């Protein structure tokens, strides 16, 4: 059994990343079901996958309906790599073109006691499905122009008389 490892990032985020391990024969549709649960997204929204080359140029689109490259219930991760698409964009908000970028890293050893797909590691909170952008805590710190410890000074707190 071949297991692929992918790095997931959100282009607008300086913080968010995940490392996912998936079976090579897993369909994009099955992976979508996993991602909906992993990211705590509503399952009633339309999603799409874009297969891209190593430079990020769009090669194929995979959705519920065949747009010429196949439907996501028939296309596997192995198929995308065989087509020269090591980058897959998981578009979870089509109207706002918000997506998570999955970049193929390498193949890893199959672990029989592990369930796949597997979220091997990560950082940052899950994106909000219906927000206009990904909110990093880093953005707030930069907007404040101060270190987080300096935001609230103890001199600003009211004094309690007991």
Coordinates of C-alpha atoms in Angstrom, one line a residue:
X1 CA 0.0 0.0 0.0
X2 CA 1.4 3.4 -1.0
X3 CA 1.0 6.3 1.3
X4 CA 1.5 9.9 0.1
X5 CA 2.3 12.8 2.3
X6 CA 1.0 16.3 1.5
X7 CA 1.7 19.7 3.1
X8 CA -1.4 21.8 3.4
X9 CA -1.2 25.6 3.6
X10 CA -3.5 28.5 3.2
X11 CA -1.9 31.1 0.8
X12 CA -3.1 34.1 2.9
X13 CA -1.8 32.6 6.2
X14 CA 1.6 32.9 7.8
X15 CA 0.6 30.3 10.5
X16 CA -1.7 27.6 9.1
X17 CA -0.2 24.3 7.9
X18 CA -1.0 20.6 8.2
X19 CA 0.7 17.5 7.1
X20 CA -1.7 14.8 5.8
X21 CA -0.9 11.2 4.9
X22 CA -3.3 9.7 2.4
X23 CA -3.6 6.4 0.5
X24 CA -2.6 6.7 -3.1
X25 CA -5.9 5.1 -4.2
X26 CA -8.1 7.4 -2.2
X27 CA -10.5 9.4 -4.3
X28 CA -10.8 13.2 -4.0
X29 CA -14.5 12.7 -3.0
X30 CA -13.5 10.5 -0.1
X31 CA -10.8 13.0 0.9
X32 CA -13.4 15.8 0.8
X33 CA -15.5 13.8 3.3
X34 CA -12.5 13.6 5.6
X35 CA -11.6 17.3 5.2
X36 CA -15.2 18.4 6.1
X37 CA -14.9 16.5 9.4
X38 CA -11.3 17.5 10.1
X39 CA -12.0 21.2 9.4
X40 CA -15.5 21.2 11.0
X41 CA -17.1 22.5 7.8
X42 CA -20.7 22.2 6.8
X43 CA -21.2 19.3 4.5
X44 CA -23.8 21.0 2.3
X45 CA -21.4 23.3 0.4
X46 CA -20.1 22.7 -3.1
X47 CA -16.3 22.1 -3.2
X48 CA -13.9 21.7 -6.1
X49 CA -10.3 20.4 -6.5
X50 CA -7.8 21.9 -8.9
X51 CA -4.8 19.9 -10.0
X52 CA -1.8 22.0 -10.6
X53 CA 1.8 21.5 -11.8
X54 CA 4.8 22.1 -9.5
X55 CA 4.8 25.8 -10.3
X56 CA 1.1 26.1 -9.4
X57 CA -0.4 26.4 -12.9
X58 CA -3.8 25.0 -13.3
X59 CA -3.9 21.7 -15.2
X60 CA -7.3 20.1 -14.3
X61 CA -10.5 20.8 -12.3
X62 CA -12.3 18.1 -10.5
X63 CA -15.8 18.5 -9.1
X64 CA -19.1 16.8 -8.6
X65 CA -19.7 17.2 -12.4
X66 CA -17.2 16.3 -15.1
X67 CA -15.6 19.4 -16.6
X68 CA -13.3 17.3 -18.8
X69 CA -10.8 16.0 -16.3
X70 CA -13.0 13.6 -14.4
X71 CA -15.2 13.8 -11.3
X72 CA -13.8 13.8 -7.8
X73 CA -15.5 10.5 -7.0
X74 CA -13.4 8.8 -9.7
X75 CA -10.1 10.6 -9.5
X76 CA -7.5 9.4 -7.0
X77 CA -4.4 11.0 -5.6
X78 CA -2.3 8.6 -7.7
X79 CA -4.1 9.8 -10.8
X80 CA -3.2 13.4 -10.1
X81 CA 0.4 12.6 -9.6
X82 CA 0.5 10.5 -12.8
X83 CA -0.9 13.5 -14.6
X84 CA 1.9 15.7 -13.3
X85 CA -0.2 17.5 -10.7
X86 CA 1.8 17.5 -7.4
X87 CA -0.3 20.4 -6.2
X88 CA -4.0 20.2 -5.4
X89 CA -6.1 23.1 -4.4
X90 CA -9.1 22.2 -2.2
X91 CA -11.5 25.0 -3.0
X92 CA -14.0 25.1 -0.1
X93 CA -15.5 28.6 -0.9
X94 CA -16.0 28.8 -4.6
X95 CA -17.6 32.3 -4.5
X96 CA -14.6 33.8 -2.7
X97 CA -12.0 31.5 -4.3
X98 CA -10.8 30.4 -0.8
X99 CA -8.8 27.2 -0.8
X100 CA -6.2 25.1 0.9
X101 CA -3.2 24.2 -1.1
X102 CA -1.9 20.6 -0.9
X103 CA 1.7 20.0 -2.1
X104 CA 3.0 16.5 -2.5
X105 CA 6.0 15.9 -0.2
X106 CA 6.9 12.2 -0.6
X107 CA 5.8 8.7 0.0
X108 CA 5.9 7.3 3.5
X109 CA 5.8 3.8 5.0
X110 CA 2.3 2.3 5.5
X111 CA 1.5 1.9 9.2
X112 CA -1.0 -0.9 9.6
X113 CA -2.4 0.4 13.0
X114 CA -3.0 3.9 11.6
X115 CA -6.2 5.0 9.9
X116 CA -5.9 6.9 6.7
X117 CA -6.2 9.7 5.8
X118 CA -4.2 10.9 8.7
X119 CA -3.5 14.4 10.0
X120 CA 0.2 13.8 11.0
X121 CA 0.9 17.3 12.3
X122 CA -0.3 20.9 12.1
X123 CA -0.2 24.4 13.3
X124 CA -2.8 27.2 13.3
X125 CA -6.6 27.1 13.8
X126 CA -9.0 25.8 11.2
X127 CA -10.2 28.3 8.7
X128 CA -13.8 29.6 9.0
X129 CA -15.8 28.2 6.2
X130 CA -17.8 31.3 5.6
X131 CA -15.4 34.1 6.6
X132 CA -14.0 36.4 4.0
X133 CA -10.4 35.5 4.9
X134 CA -8.2 33.5 7.2
X135 CA -7.5 35.3 10.4
X136 CA -4.1 34.8 11.8
X137 CA -3.3 36.0 15.3
X138 CA -0.1 37.3 13.6
X139 CA -2.2 39.8 11.6
X140 CA -3.6 41.2 14.8
X141 CA -0.1 41.6 16.4
X142 CA 1.1 43.4 13.3
X143 CA -2.0 45.6 13.2
X144 CA -1.4 46.6 16.8
X145 CA 2.2 47.4 16.2
X146 CA 3.0 46.2 19.7
X147 CA 4.0 43.0 21.4
X148 CA 1.0 41.1 22.8
X149 CA 2.2 41.6 26.3
X150 CA 2.1 45.4 25.8
X151 CA -1.5 45.5 24.6
X152 CA -3.0 45.6 28.1
X153 CA -1.0 47.4 30.8
X154 CA -1.8 46.7 34.4
X155 CA -2.0 50.4 35.0
X156 CA -5.1 50.5 32.8
X157 CA -7.0 48.1 35.0
X158 CA -9.4 49.5 37.6
X159 CA -8.4 49.3 41.2
X160 CA -10.7 47.2 43.4
X161 CA -11.1 48.5 47.0
X162 CA -11.9 45.7 49.4

